[in-house]
mmCIF file of C-alpha atoms in Angstrom:
data_model
loop_
_atom_site.group_PDB
_atom_site.id
_atom_site.type_symbol
_atom_site.label_atom_id
_atom_site.label_comp_id
_atom_site.label_asym_id
_atom_site.label_seq_id
_atom_site.Cartn_x
_atom_site.Cartn_y
_atom_site.Cartn_z
ATOM 1 C CA UNK A 1 0.001 -0.132 -0.011
ATOM 2 C CA UNK A 2 1.095 3.356 -0.723
ATOM 3 C CA UNK A 3 0.172 6.926 0.155
ATOM 4 C CA UNK A 4 -1.732 8.747 -2.414
ATOM 5 C CA UNK A 5 -2.813 12.473 -2.541
ATOM 6 C CA UNK A 6 -4.809 12.611 -5.561
ATOM 7 C CA UNK A 7 -4.240 15.485 -7.925
ATOM 8 C CA UNK A 8 -6.645 17.534 -10.100
ATOM 9 C CA UNK A 9 -6.968 16.233 -13.508
ATOM 10 C CA UNK A 10 -9.689 18.537 -15.303
ATOM 11 C CA UNK A 11 -10.205 16.195 -18.142
ATOM 12 C CA UNK A 12 -10.759 12.846 -16.060
ATOM 13 C CA UNK A 13 -11.092 14.027 -12.255
ATOM 14 C CA UNK A 14 -12.863 17.560 -11.523
ATOM 15 C CA UNK A 15 -12.097 17.046 -7.996
ATOM 16 C CA UNK A 16 -9.727 15.245 -6.086
ATOM 17 C CA UNK A 17 -10.596 12.266 -4.211
ATOM 18 C CA UNK A 18 -11.749 12.950 -0.842
ATOM 19 C CA UNK A 19 -12.678 10.523 2.163
ATOM 20 C CA UNK A 20 -16.384 10.601 2.557
ATOM 21 C CA UNK A 21 -16.126 10.379 6.211
ATOM 22 C CA UNK A 22 -13.996 13.345 6.848
ATOM 23 C CA UNK A 23 -13.520 15.130 3.709
ATOM 24 C CA UNK A 24 -9.591 14.537 3.646
ATOM 25 C CA UNK A 25 -7.513 14.261 0.810
ATOM 26 C CA UNK A 26 -4.842 12.691 2.466
ATOM 27 C CA UNK A 27 -5.363 8.857 1.448
ATOM 28 C CA UNK A 28 -3.431 5.600 1.423
ATOM 29 C CA UNK A 29 -4.119 3.331 -1.801
ATOM 30 C CA UNK A 30 -5.091 0.034 0.004
ATOM 31 C CA UNK A 31 -4.899 -2.478 -2.990
ATOM 32 C CA UNK A 32 -7.629 -3.436 -5.547
ATOM 33 C CA UNK A 33 -11.155 -4.744 -5.288
ATOM 34 C CA UNK A 34 -11.958 -7.548 -7.690
ATOM 35 C CA UNK A 35 -15.638 -7.590 -8.924
ATOM 36 C CA UNK A 36 -17.546 -10.533 -10.178
ATOM 37 C CA UNK A 37 -17.538 -9.160 -13.710
ATOM 38 C CA UNK A 38 -13.604 -9.350 -13.955
ATOM 39 C CA UNK A 39 -12.821 -5.435 -13.587
ATOM 40 C CA UNK A 40 -10.897 -3.913 -10.594
ATOM 41 C CA UNK A 41 -11.610 -0.816 -8.819
ATOM 42 C CA UNK A 42 -8.925 1.014 -6.246
ATOM 43 C CA UNK A 43 -9.372 0.921 -2.830
ATOM 44 C CA UNK A 44 -8.301 3.720 -0.201
ATOM 45 C CA UNK A 45 -7.607 4.125 3.446
ATOM 46 C CA UNK A 46 -7.984 7.494 4.891
ATOM 47 C CA UNK A 47 -4.711 8.861 6.534
ATOM 48 C CA UNK A 48 -6.701 10.926 9.018
ATOM 49 C CA UNK A 49 -9.655 8.957 10.277
ATOM 50 C CA UNK A 50 -9.008 5.447 9.235
ATOM 51 C CA UNK A 51 -12.193 5.009 6.867
ATOM 52 C CA UNK A 52 -11.869 2.620 4.199
ATOM 53 C CA UNK A 53 -13.843 2.904 0.979
ATOM 54 C CA UNK A 54 -13.501 2.146 -3.117
ATOM 55 C CA UNK A 55 -13.776 4.103 -6.183
ATOM 56 C CA UNK A 56 -16.703 3.066 -8.041
ATOM 57 C CA UNK A 57 -16.936 2.811 -11.867
ATOM 58 C CA UNK A 58 -20.692 1.977 -12.040
ATOM 59 C CA UNK A 59 -22.038 5.370 -11.164
ATOM 60 C CA UNK A 60 -19.970 8.224 -12.826
ATOM 61 C CA UNK A 61 -22.004 10.678 -10.901
ATOM 62 C CA UNK A 62 -21.015 9.405 -7.664
ATOM 63 C CA UNK A 63 -17.333 8.500 -7.944
ATOM 64 C CA UNK A 64 -17.037 7.408 -4.284
ATOM 65 C CA UNK A 65 -18.827 4.629 -2.643
ATOM 66 C CA UNK A 66 -18.413 3.307 0.845
ATOM 67 C CA UNK A 67 -16.868 -0.247 0.819
ATOM 68 C CA UNK A 68 -16.631 -0.785 4.535
ATOM 69 C CA UNK A 69 -15.544 0.749 7.833
ATOM 70 C CA UNK A 70 -12.611 -0.986 8.961
ATOM 71 C CA UNK A 71 -13.672 -3.761 11.220
ATOM 72 C CA UNK A 72 -16.474 -2.220 12.831
ATOM 73 C CA UNK A 73 -18.307 -5.296 14.104
ATOM 74 C CA UNK A 74 -17.660 -6.858 17.380
ATOM 75 C CA UNK A 75 -17.771 -10.438 18.380
ATOM 76 C CA UNK A 76 -21.303 -10.355 19.730
ATOM 77 C CA UNK A 77 -23.350 -12.470 17.364
ATOM 78 C CA UNK A 78 -22.790 -15.541 15.449
ATOM 79 C CA UNK A 79 -22.935 -13.657 12.280
ATOM 80 C CA UNK A 80 -20.572 -10.968 13.408
ATOM 81 C CA UNK A 81 -18.046 -13.725 14.331
ATOM 82 C CA UNK A 82 -18.052 -15.368 10.910
ATOM 83 C CA UNK A 83 -17.396 -12.203 9.160
ATOM 84 C CA UNK A 84 -14.604 -11.155 11.542
ATOM 85 C CA UNK A 85 -13.000 -14.867 11.284
ATOM 86 C CA UNK A 86 -13.276 -15.055 7.361
ATOM 87 C CA UNK A 87 -11.627 -11.710 6.853
ATOM 88 C CA UNK A 88 -12.972 -8.536 4.953
ATOM 89 C CA UNK A 89 -11.915 -9.801 1.407
ATOM 90 C CA UNK A 90 -13.644 -13.270 1.515
ATOM 91 C CA UNK A 91 -16.528 -12.194 3.722
ATOM 92 C CA UNK A 92 -18.869 -11.478 0.668
ATOM 93 C CA UNK A 93 -18.245 -14.678 -1.003
ATOM 94 C CA UNK A 94 -18.337 -16.923 2.135
ATOM 95 C CA UNK A 95 -21.168 -15.358 3.889
ATOM 96 C CA UNK A 96 -24.330 -17.687 2.756
ATOM 97 C CA UNK A 97 -22.399 -20.890 3.603
ATOM 98 C CA UNK A 98 -20.911 -19.027 6.829
ATOM 99 C CA UNK A 99 -24.260 -17.866 8.171
ATOM 100 C CA UNK A 100 -25.899 -21.324 7.540
ATOM 101 C CA UNK A 101 -22.768 -22.842 9.282
ATOM 102 C CA UNK A 102 -23.493 -20.770 12.433
ATOM 103 C CA UNK A 103 -27.385 -21.376 12.220
ATOM 104 C CA UNK A 104 -26.639 -25.223 12.766
ATOM 105 C CA UNK A 105 -24.465 -24.703 15.588
ATOM 106 C CA UNK A 106 -26.939 -25.529 18.288
ATOM 107 C CA UNK A 107 -27.645 -28.690 16.495
ATOM 108 C CA UNK A 108 -23.973 -29.621 16.214
ATOM 109 C CA UNK A 109 -23.301 -28.948 19.897
ATOM 110 C CA UNK A 110 -26.426 -31.007 21.048
ATOM 111 C CA UNK A 111 -25.607 -34.298 18.633
ATOM 112 C CA UNK A 112 -23.396 -36.952 19.296
ATOM 113 C CA UNK A 113 -20.309 -36.844 17.021
ATOM 114 C CA UNK A 114 -19.952 -39.906 15.056
ATOM 115 C CA UNK A 115 -16.654 -41.669 15.651
ATOM 116 C CA UNK A 116 -13.938 -41.199 12.936
ATOM 117 C CA UNK A 117 -10.871 -42.985 12.454
ATOM 118 C CA UNK A 118 -7.685 -40.683 13.134
ATOM 119 C CA UNK A 119 -6.206 -39.427 10.020
ATOM 120 C CA UNK A 120 -9.140 -39.615 7.853
ATOM 121 C CA UNK A 121 -9.368 -36.542 5.764
ATOM 122 C CA UNK A 122 -12.402 -34.445 5.478
ATOM 123 C CA UNK A 123 -13.570 -31.967 2.805
ATOM 124 C CA UNK A 124 -12.499 -28.306 2.951
ATOM 125 C CA UNK A 125 -16.142 -27.306 3.825
ATOM 126 C CA UNK A 126 -16.206 -29.764 6.733
ATOM 127 C CA UNK A 127 -13.121 -28.347 8.058
ATOM 128 C CA UNK A 128 -14.238 -24.744 7.655
ATOM 129 C CA UNK A 129 -17.377 -25.874 9.553
ATOM 130 C CA UNK A 130 -15.294 -27.204 12.343
ATOM 131 C CA UNK A 131 -13.319 -24.196 12.715
ATOM 132 C CA UNK A 132 -16.247 -22.130 12.935
ATOM 133 C CA UNK A 133 -17.354 -24.176 15.916
ATOM 134 C CA UNK A 134 -13.925 -23.871 17.634
ATOM 135 C CA UNK A 135 -14.512 -20.213 17.374
ATOM 136 C CA UNK A 136 -17.995 -20.083 18.589
ATOM 137 C CA UNK A 137 -17.097 -22.475 21.384
ATOM 138 C CA UNK A 138 -14.463 -19.992 22.360
ATOM 139 C CA UNK A 139 -16.856 -17.117 22.397
ATOM 140 C CA UNK A 140 -19.069 -18.725 24.720
ATOM 141 C CA UNK A 141 -16.338 -19.487 26.739
ATOM 142 C CA UNK A 142 -15.598 -15.730 27.107
ATOM 143 C CA UNK A 143 -12.333 -15.794 25.326
ATOM 144 C CA UNK A 144 -11.138 -12.380 24.067
ATOM 145 C CA UNK A 145 -11.794 -11.297 20.322
ATOM 146 C CA UNK A 146 -8.137 -11.320 19.729
ATOM 147 C CA UNK A 147 -7.560 -14.648 20.975
ATOM 148 C CA UNK A 148 -10.302 -16.218 18.960
ATOM 149 C CA UNK A 149 -8.821 -14.387 15.692
ATOM 150 C CA UNK A 150 -5.382 -15.879 16.450
ATOM 151 C CA UNK A 151 -6.890 -19.293 17.087
ATOM 152 C CA UNK A 152 -9.034 -19.226 13.568
ATOM 153 C CA UNK A 153 -6.193 -17.743 11.822
ATOM 154 C CA UNK A 154 -3.738 -20.377 12.869
ATOM 155 C CA UNK A 155 -6.121 -23.103 12.111
ATOM 156 C CA UNK A 156 -6.695 -21.653 8.747
ATOM 157 C CA UNK A 157 -2.901 -21.118 8.048
ATOM 158 C CA UNK A 158 -2.344 -24.893 8.711
ATOM 159 C CA UNK A 159 -4.887 -25.904 6.087
ATOM 160 C CA UNK A 160 -3.555 -23.544 3.570
ATOM 161 C CA UNK A 161 0.297 -24.779 4.129
ATOM 162 C CA UNK A 162 -1.030 -28.400 3.507
ATOM 163 C CA UNK A 163 -1.708 -29.857 6.842
ATOM 164 C CA UNK A 164 -4.312 -32.569 7.594
ATOM 165 C CA UNK A 165 -6.194 -31.160 10.445
ATOM 166 C CA UNK A 166 -7.305 -34.886 11.291
ATOM 167 C CA UNK A 167 -3.703 -36.144 11.422
ATOM 168 C CA UNK A 168 -1.909 -34.887 14.040
ATOM 169 C CA UNK A 169 1.543 -36.097 12.360
ATOM 170 C CA UNK A 170 0.775 -33.982 9.379
ATOM 171 C CA UNK A 171 0.193 -30.757 11.563
ATOM 172 C CA UNK A 172 3.483 -31.477 13.419
ATOM 173 C CA UNK A 173 5.383 -31.847 10.148
ATOM 174 C CA UNK A 174 3.757 -28.179 8.907
ATOM 175 C CA UNK A 175 4.693 -26.432 12.082
ATOM 176 C CA UNK A 176 8.398 -27.766 12.163
ATOM 177 C CA UNK A 177 9.109 -26.957 8.671
ATOM 178 C CA UNK A 178 7.772 -23.615 8.422
ATOM 179 C CA UNK A 179 10.030 -20.427 9.233
ATOM 180 C CA UNK A 180 8.233 -19.477 12.126
ATOM 181 C CA UNK A 181 9.570 -17.814 15.319
ATOM 182 C CA UNK A 182 9.196 -20.224 18.390
ATOM 183 C CA UNK A 183 6.348 -18.120 19.832
ATOM 184 C CA UNK A 184 4.509 -18.340 16.830
ATOM 185 C CA UNK A 185 5.075 -22.025 16.746
ATOM 186 C CA UNK A 186 3.898 -22.323 20.445
ATOM 187 C CA UNK A 187 0.543 -20.286 19.040
ATOM 188 C CA UNK A 188 -0.155 -22.390 16.373
ATOM 189 C CA UNK A 189 0.579 -25.588 18.233
ATOM 190 C CA UNK A 190 -1.879 -24.080 21.230
ATOM 191 C CA UNK A 191 -4.386 -23.522 18.405
ATOM 192 C CA UNK A 192 -4.596 -27.145 17.104
ATOM 193 C CA UNK A 193 -4.461 -28.346 20.640
ATOM 194 C CA UNK A 194 -7.970 -26.813 21.206
ATOM 195 C CA UNK A 195 -9.263 -28.361 17.810
ATOM 196 C CA UNK A 196 -7.622 -31.726 19.105
ATOM 197 C CA UNK A 197 -9.417 -31.533 22.399
ATOM 198 C CA UNK A 198 -12.577 -30.959 20.819
ATOM 199 C CA UNK A 199 -12.632 -33.569 18.200
ATOM 200 C CA UNK A 200 -11.206 -36.060 20.388
ATOM 201 C CA UNK A 201 -7.843 -36.340 18.310
ATOM 202 C CA UNK A 202 -4.880 -37.839 20.641
ATOM 203 C CA UNK A 203 -1.548 -35.836 19.914
ATOM 204 C CA UNK A 204 1.404 -34.644 21.842
ATOM 205 C CA UNK A 205 2.287 -31.124 21.325
ATOM 206 C CA UNK A 206 5.701 -30.367 19.851
ATOM 207 C CA UNK A 207 8.257 -28.764 21.754
ATOM 208 C CA UNK A 208 8.696 -24.961 21.910
ATOM 209 C CA UNK A 209 10.882 -22.599 23.953
ATOM 210 C CA UNK A 210 9.922 -19.321 24.801
ATOM 211 C CA UNK A 211 12.398 -16.869 23.371
ATOM 212 C CA UNK A 212 12.836 -13.576 25.670
ATOM 213 C CA UNK A 213 14.319 -10.944 23.418
ATOM 214 C CA UNK A 214 15.611 -7.534 24.306
ATOM 215 C CA UNK A 215 12.894 -5.199 22.980
ATOM 216 C CA UNK A 216 14.075 -2.063 20.931
ATOM 217 C CA UNK A 217 13.923 1.055 22.796
ATOM 218 C CA UNK A 218 13.756 4.438 20.308
ATOM 219 C CA UNK A 219 14.550 7.774 21.416
ATOM 220 C CA UNK A 220 11.846 9.736 22.637
ATOM 221 C CA UNK A 221 12.474 12.396 19.526
ATOM 222 C CA UNK A 222 11.627 9.462 17.374
ATOM 223 C CA UNK A 223 8.175 8.624 19.288
ATOM 224 C CA UNK A 224 7.384 12.398 18.899
ATOM 225 C CA UNK A 225 8.418 12.460 15.358
ATOM 226 C CA UNK A 226 5.724 9.477 14.810
ATOM 227 C CA UNK A 227 3.029 11.341 16.875
ATOM 228 C CA UNK A 228 3.486 14.449 14.907
ATOM 229 C CA UNK A 229 3.250 13.092 11.563
ATOM 230 C CA UNK A 230 -0.023 11.230 11.965
ATOM 231 C CA UNK A 231 -3.382 12.008 11.802
ATOM 232 C CA UNK A 232 -5.722 13.266 14.218
ATOM 233 C CA UNK A 233 -7.006 10.088 15.234
ATOM 234 C CA UNK A 234 -3.941 8.165 15.067
ATOM 235 C CA UNK A 235 -1.577 10.959 16.756
ATOM 236 C CA UNK A 236 -4.118 10.844 19.794
ATOM 237 C CA UNK A 237 -3.809 6.891 19.987
ATOM 238 C CA UNK A 238 -0.117 7.208 19.974
ATOM 239 C CA UNK A 239 -0.154 9.862 22.488
ATOM 240 C CA UNK A 240 -2.174 7.905 24.808
ATOM 241 C CA UNK A 241 0.176 4.902 24.211
ATOM 242 C CA UNK A 242 3.309 6.971 25.117
ATOM 243 C CA UNK A 243 1.496 8.478 28.391
ATOM 244 C CA UNK A 244 -0.189 5.298 29.809
ATOM 245 C CA UNK A 245 1.802 2.164 28.332
ATOM 246 C CA UNK A 246 -1.251 0.351 27.433
ATOM 247 C CA UNK A 247 -1.515 -2.593 25.214
ATOM 248 C CA UNK A 248 -3.116 -1.661 21.730
ATOM 249 C CA UNK A 249 -6.014 -4.057 22.504
ATOM 250 C CA UNK A 250 -6.403 -1.917 25.844
ATOM 251 C CA UNK A 251 -6.443 1.382 24.333
ATOM 252 C CA UNK A 252 -8.867 0.620 21.266
ATOM 253 C CA UNK A 253 -11.297 -0.722 23.690
ATOM 254 C CA UNK A 254 -11.429 2.345 25.796
ATOM 255 C CA UNK A 255 -14.874 3.952 26.313
ATOM 256 C CA UNK A 256 -15.772 7.614 26.961
ATOM 257 C CA UNK A 257 -17.221 6.504 30.268
ATOM 258 C CA UNK A 258 -13.536 5.331 31.282
ATOM 259 C CA UNK A 259 -12.224 9.131 31.263
ATOM 260 C CA UNK A 260 -12.942 11.460 34.086
ATOM 261 C CA UNK A 261 -12.272 14.868 31.980
ATOM 262 C CA UNK A 262 -12.444 17.129 35.043
ATOM 263 C CA UNK A 263 -9.497 15.308 37.037
ATOM 264 C CA UNK A 264 -7.774 14.230 33.641
ATOM 265 C CA UNK A 265 -8.018 10.478 34.660
ATOM 266 C CA UNK A 266 -8.379 7.466 32.565
ATOM 267 C CA UNK A 267 -9.396 4.263 34.320
ATOM 268 C CA UNK A 268 -8.883 0.510 32.664
ATOM 269 C CA UNK A 269 -11.054 -1.895 34.436
ATOM 270 C CA UNK A 270 -10.742 -4.440 31.564
ATOM 271 C CA UNK A 271 -7.060 -5.101 30.886
ATOM 272 C CA UNK A 272 -5.661 -7.829 28.561
ATOM 273 C CA UNK A 273 -3.630 -11.058 29.658
ATOM 274 C CA UNK A 274 -4.888 -11.401 33.251
ATOM 275 C CA UNK A 275 -3.090 -7.979 34.167
ATOM 276 C CA UNK A 276 -4.153 -5.658 37.008
ATOM 277 C CA UNK A 277 -6.585 -2.959 36.470
ATOM 278 C CA UNK A 278 -5.063 0.535 36.064
ATOM 279 C CA UNK A 279 -5.630 4.187 36.537
ATOM 280 C CA UNK A 280 -3.618 7.098 35.053
ATOM 281 C CA UNK A 281 -3.154 10.847 35.198
ATOM 282 C CA UNK A 282 -2.949 12.133 31.992
ATOM 283 C CA UNK A 283 -1.521 15.780 30.541
ATOM 284 C CA UNK A 284 -3.650 18.486 29.397
ATOM 285 C CA UNK A 285 -2.086 18.039 25.861
ATOM 286 C CA UNK A 286 -3.612 14.513 25.807
ATOM 287 C CA UNK A 287 -7.155 15.517 27.136
ATOM 288 C CA UNK A 288 -7.384 18.163 24.701
ATOM 289 C CA UNK A 289 -6.518 15.740 21.892
ATOM 290 C CA UNK A 290 -9.144 13.350 23.267
ATOM 291 C CA UNK A 291 -11.933 16.055 23.323
ATOM 292 C CA UNK A 292 -11.155 16.927 19.497
ATOM 293 C CA UNK A 293 -12.057 13.559 18.551
ATOM 294 C CA UNK A 294 -15.564 12.827 17.228
ATOM 295 C CA UNK A 295 -18.049 10.903 19.856
ATOM 296 C CA UNK A 296 -19.950 8.854 17.117
ATOM 297 C CA UNK A 297 -19.806 5.481 19.250
ATOM 298 C CA UNK A 298 -18.978 4.480 22.711
ATOM 299 C CA UNK A 299 -15.795 3.629 22.050
ATOM 300 C CA UNK A 300 -12.871 6.306 21.913
ATOM 301 C CA UNK A 301 -11.575 5.278 18.667
ATOM 302 C CA UNK A 302 -14.614 4.251 17.021
ATOM 303 C CA UNK A 303 -13.516 0.573 16.426
ATOM 304 C CA UNK A 304 -12.403 -1.936 19.240
ATOM 305 C CA UNK A 305 -10.536 -4.031 17.054
ATOM 306 C CA UNK A 306 -6.785 -2.869 17.097
ATOM 307 C CA UNK A 307 -6.112 -4.335 13.408
ATOM 308 C CA UNK A 308 -7.857 -1.364 11.675
ATOM 309 C CA UNK A 309 -5.680 1.325 13.519
ATOM 310 C CA UNK A 310 -2.753 -0.730 13.323
ATOM 311 C CA UNK A 311 -3.069 -0.736 9.383
ATOM 312 C CA UNK A 312 -3.142 2.882 9.296
ATOM 313 C CA UNK A 313 -0.046 3.151 11.669
ATOM 314 C CA UNK A 314 2.091 0.916 9.659
ATOM 315 C CA UNK A 315 1.290 3.205 6.335
ATOM 316 C CA UNK A 316 2.154 6.349 8.279
ATOM 317 C CA UNK A 317 5.260 4.744 9.743
ATOM 318 C CA UNK A 318 6.765 3.655 6.340
ATOM 319 C CA UNK A 319 5.789 6.957 4.759
ATOM 320 C CA UNK A 320 7.786 8.978 7.554
ATOM 321 C CA UNK A 321 10.792 6.525 7.611
ATOM 322 C CA UNK A 322 10.987 7.081 3.629
ATOM 323 C CA UNK A 323 10.527 10.892 4.331
ATOM 324 C CA UNK A 324 13.014 11.283 7.119
ATOM 325 C CA UNK A 325 15.675 8.652 6.008
ATOM 326 C CA UNK A 326 15.572 7.074 9.242
ATOM 327 C CA UNK A 327 15.050 3.224 8.923
ATOM 328 C CA UNK A 328 14.807 3.179 13.094
ATOM 329 C CA UNK A 329 11.079 4.259 12.871
ATOM 330 C CA UNK A 330 10.086 1.002 10.857
ATOM 331 C CA UNK A 331 11.440 -0.875 14.175
ATOM 332 C CA UNK A 332 8.671 0.921 16.242
ATOM 333 C CA UNK A 333 5.432 -1.020 17.025
ATOM 334 C CA UNK A 334 2.633 -0.204 19.402
ATOM 335 C CA UNK A 335 4.099 -2.256 21.979
ATOM 336 C CA UNK A 336 7.339 -0.282 21.419
ATOM 337 C CA UNK A 337 5.541 2.719 23.376
ATOM 338 C CA UNK A 338 4.983 0.419 26.394
ATOM 339 C CA UNK A 339 8.722 -0.754 26.648
ATOM 340 C CA UNK A 340 9.775 2.838 26.043
ATOM 341 C CA UNK A 341 7.577 3.811 28.912
ATOM 342 C CA UNK A 342 8.361 1.268 31.247
ATOM 343 C CA UNK A 343 12.413 1.960 30.729
ATOM 344 C CA UNK A 344 11.804 5.789 31.131
ATOM 345 C CA UNK A 345 9.763 5.140 34.386
ATOM 346 C CA UNK A 346 12.402 3.032 35.934
ATOM 347 C CA UNK A 347 15.146 5.488 34.981
ATOM 348 C CA UNK A 348 13.077 8.291 36.627
ATOM 349 C CA UNK A 349 12.083 6.292 39.995
ATOM 350 C CA UNK A 350 14.432 3.454 40.249
ATOM 351 C CA UNK A 351 11.215 1.846 41.970
ATOM 352 C CA UNK A 352 10.761 -1.593 40.425
ATOM 353 C CA UNK A 353 7.290 -2.389 42.165
ATOM 354 C CA UNK A 354 6.046 1.304 40.970
ATOM 355 C CA UNK A 355 6.864 0.204 37.427
ATOM 356 C CA UNK A 356 5.342 -3.237 37.746
ATOM 357 C CA UNK A 357 1.933 -1.841 39.068
ATOM 358 C CA UNK A 358 1.973 0.905 36.442
ATOM 359 C CA UNK A 359 2.217 -1.641 33.641
ATOM 360 C CA UNK A 360 -0.437 -3.934 35.504
ATOM 361 C CA UNK A 361 1.882 -6.932 35.388
ATOM 362 C CA UNK A 362 0.696 -9.901 37.511
ATOM 363 C CA UNK A 363 4.180 -11.343 38.230
ATOM 364 C CA UNK A 364 7.313 -9.001 38.862
ATOM 365 C CA UNK A 365 9.411 -11.700 36.608
ATOM 366 C CA UNK A 366 7.945 -9.658 33.429
ATOM 367 C CA UNK A 367 9.214 -6.531 34.919
ATOM 368 C CA UNK A 368 12.745 -7.264 35.798
ATOM 369 C CA UNK A 369 13.785 -7.058 32.051
ATOM 370 C CA UNK A 370 13.629 -3.217 32.404
ATOM 371 C CA UNK A 371 16.504 -2.959 34.950
ATOM 372 C CA UNK A 372 19.063 -4.328 32.365
ATOM 373 C CA UNK A 373 17.405 -2.164 29.656
ATOM 374 C CA UNK A 374 17.726 0.980 31.826
ATOM 375 C CA UNK A 375 21.391 0.232 32.652
ATOM 376 C CA UNK A 376 22.282 0.018 29.301
ATOM 377 C CA UNK A 377 20.922 2.994 27.989
ATOM 378 C CA UNK A 378 21.544 5.120 30.963
ATOM 379 C CA UNK A 379 24.403 3.413 32.753
ATOM 380 C CA UNK A 380 26.965 5.429 34.522
ATOM 381 C CA UNK A 381 29.756 3.463 32.278
ATOM 382 C CA UNK A 382 28.184 5.329 29.270
ATOM 383 C CA UNK A 383 30.283 7.602 27.143
ATOM 384 C CA UNK A 384 27.264 9.737 26.675
ATOM 385 C CA UNK A 385 27.675 13.219 27.481
ATOM 386 C CA UNK A 386 25.428 15.343 29.962
ATOM 387 C CA UNK A 387 23.820 18.622 29.974
ATOM 388 C CA UNK A 388 24.369 20.248 33.533
ATOM 389 C CA UNK A 389 22.470 23.083 35.404
ATOM 390 C CA UNK A 390 22.959 24.571 38.635
ATOM 391 C CA UNK A 391 20.210 26.446 40.447
ATOM 392 C CA UNK A 392 18.775 27.840 43.624
ATOM 393 C CA UNK A 393 15.563 28.798 42.327
ATOM 394 C CA UNK A 394 12.373 26.631 43.648
ATOM 395 C CA UNK A 395 10.541 27.251 40.165
ATOM 396 C CA UNK A 396 13.543 26.677 38.002
ATOM 397 C CA UNK A 397 14.188 23.319 39.762
ATOM 398 C CA UNK A 398 10.500 22.411 39.374
ATOM 399 C CA UNK A 399 10.929 22.889 35.408
ATOM 400 C CA UNK A 400 14.207 20.895 35.295
ATOM 401 C CA UNK A 401 12.650 17.958 37.152
ATOM 402 C CA UNK A 402 9.580 17.967 35.271
ATOM 403 C CA UNK A 403 11.655 17.630 31.686
ATOM 404 C CA UNK A 404 13.799 14.512 33.052
ATOM 405 C CA UNK A 405 16.791 16.159 34.877
ATOM 406 C CA UNK A 406 18.233 14.518 37.738
ATOM 407 C CA UNK A 407 19.544 15.777 40.795
ATOM 408 C CA UNK A 408 23.190 15.138 41.495
ATOM 409 C CA UNK A 409 24.556 17.285 44.335
ATOM 410 C CA UNK A 410 24.505 20.564 46.332
ATOM 411 C CA UNK A 411 27.129 22.954 46.852
ATOM 412 C CA UNK A 412 27.031 26.515 48.259
ATOM 413 C CA UNK A 413 23.230 26.601 48.099
ATOM 414 C CA UNK A 414 23.265 25.670 44.510
ATOM 415 C CA UNK A 415 21.551 22.309 43.396
ATOM 416 C CA UNK A 416 23.057 20.632 40.355
ATOM 417 C CA UNK A 417 20.966 18.707 37.797
ATOM 418 C CA UNK A 418 22.051 16.846 34.776
ATOM 419 C CA UNK A 419 20.426 15.102 31.776
ATOM 420 C CA UNK A 420 21.952 13.032 29.037
ATOM 421 C CA UNK A 421 22.392 14.556 25.696
#
């Protein structure tokens, strides 16, 4: 996908293409939509608000036609579940069979499964029906939407790579021969384990190890560049991640009722991954950015699924990296903001328990990594140079501390502070 700002062409396009949602001309080209008659039309993704639409050639008087709002459905019904699991490009063609599969779920759950010899390969339609049953089972068990999406995606990936889901040895072979990370292999194995358990397939999960890597910690200026170069909605989202260290899914599911505007407080009572509930005091800057967003739904960012805003972020990041000739920006993800906040907070306070509670970690083992990262970035043996200030004025001291200066010592009633360049 590439960023496109259409230019006026009097012969063909009297006016530039604009987003029908916010009227912006700053758009990303989002691939082609292939029609049943064999023709293709251009799809667009608004850089400012994240609205997705396509150019139509069927009606010359109305050049822009709404294709879809980016994944606005939530997994709150069988039909919505099917469409979220199938994916936007395939939903139209698979909708009749998918809805029919959901309508028979109650019957499937109450009937006794017929015994089947292990390894017997089913038809593609039967496997897809089984995957739908797995998704619905997880939905009823109150699994997170992102977890359901991951399980469905993993099972469909195994099928597309040639695995026979009825034969565990075939599944093991596919997992072992893929160029996946250890964490990815573990997730796929866990997804198939749910499938095997439901349909009575005996198998032994392949051994995988959890690889703990040192995360990339960008400079604060690089984070600020991403925020400044983003559209209104994405910039607000990134500023929220920078100040609170939220996970992407937690931020997208925030509701307007979670904000106390008068006291500038955000409360998170539905954290991900078994984390503890958290509360933050946010800056006036972020509060003003949030108030500038339209309030069309109960969710602050409109769509509670992070995939939509992640697509917008990836395009913006790529565009800025090319424009500024800084490939380091491409290494920044949503979760990088969380790592940066944790490292910075530990450097400022040297209080590991405070960092643990700020991030909501259930176990302090997950927080210990930031000690090593902080020592490497800010350690006393570093060759970095410092900016040093000395003052005895109380207001000046407050300003220095607020922008990250550290107190060093006092001499002749002068307090000395320093900050790395």
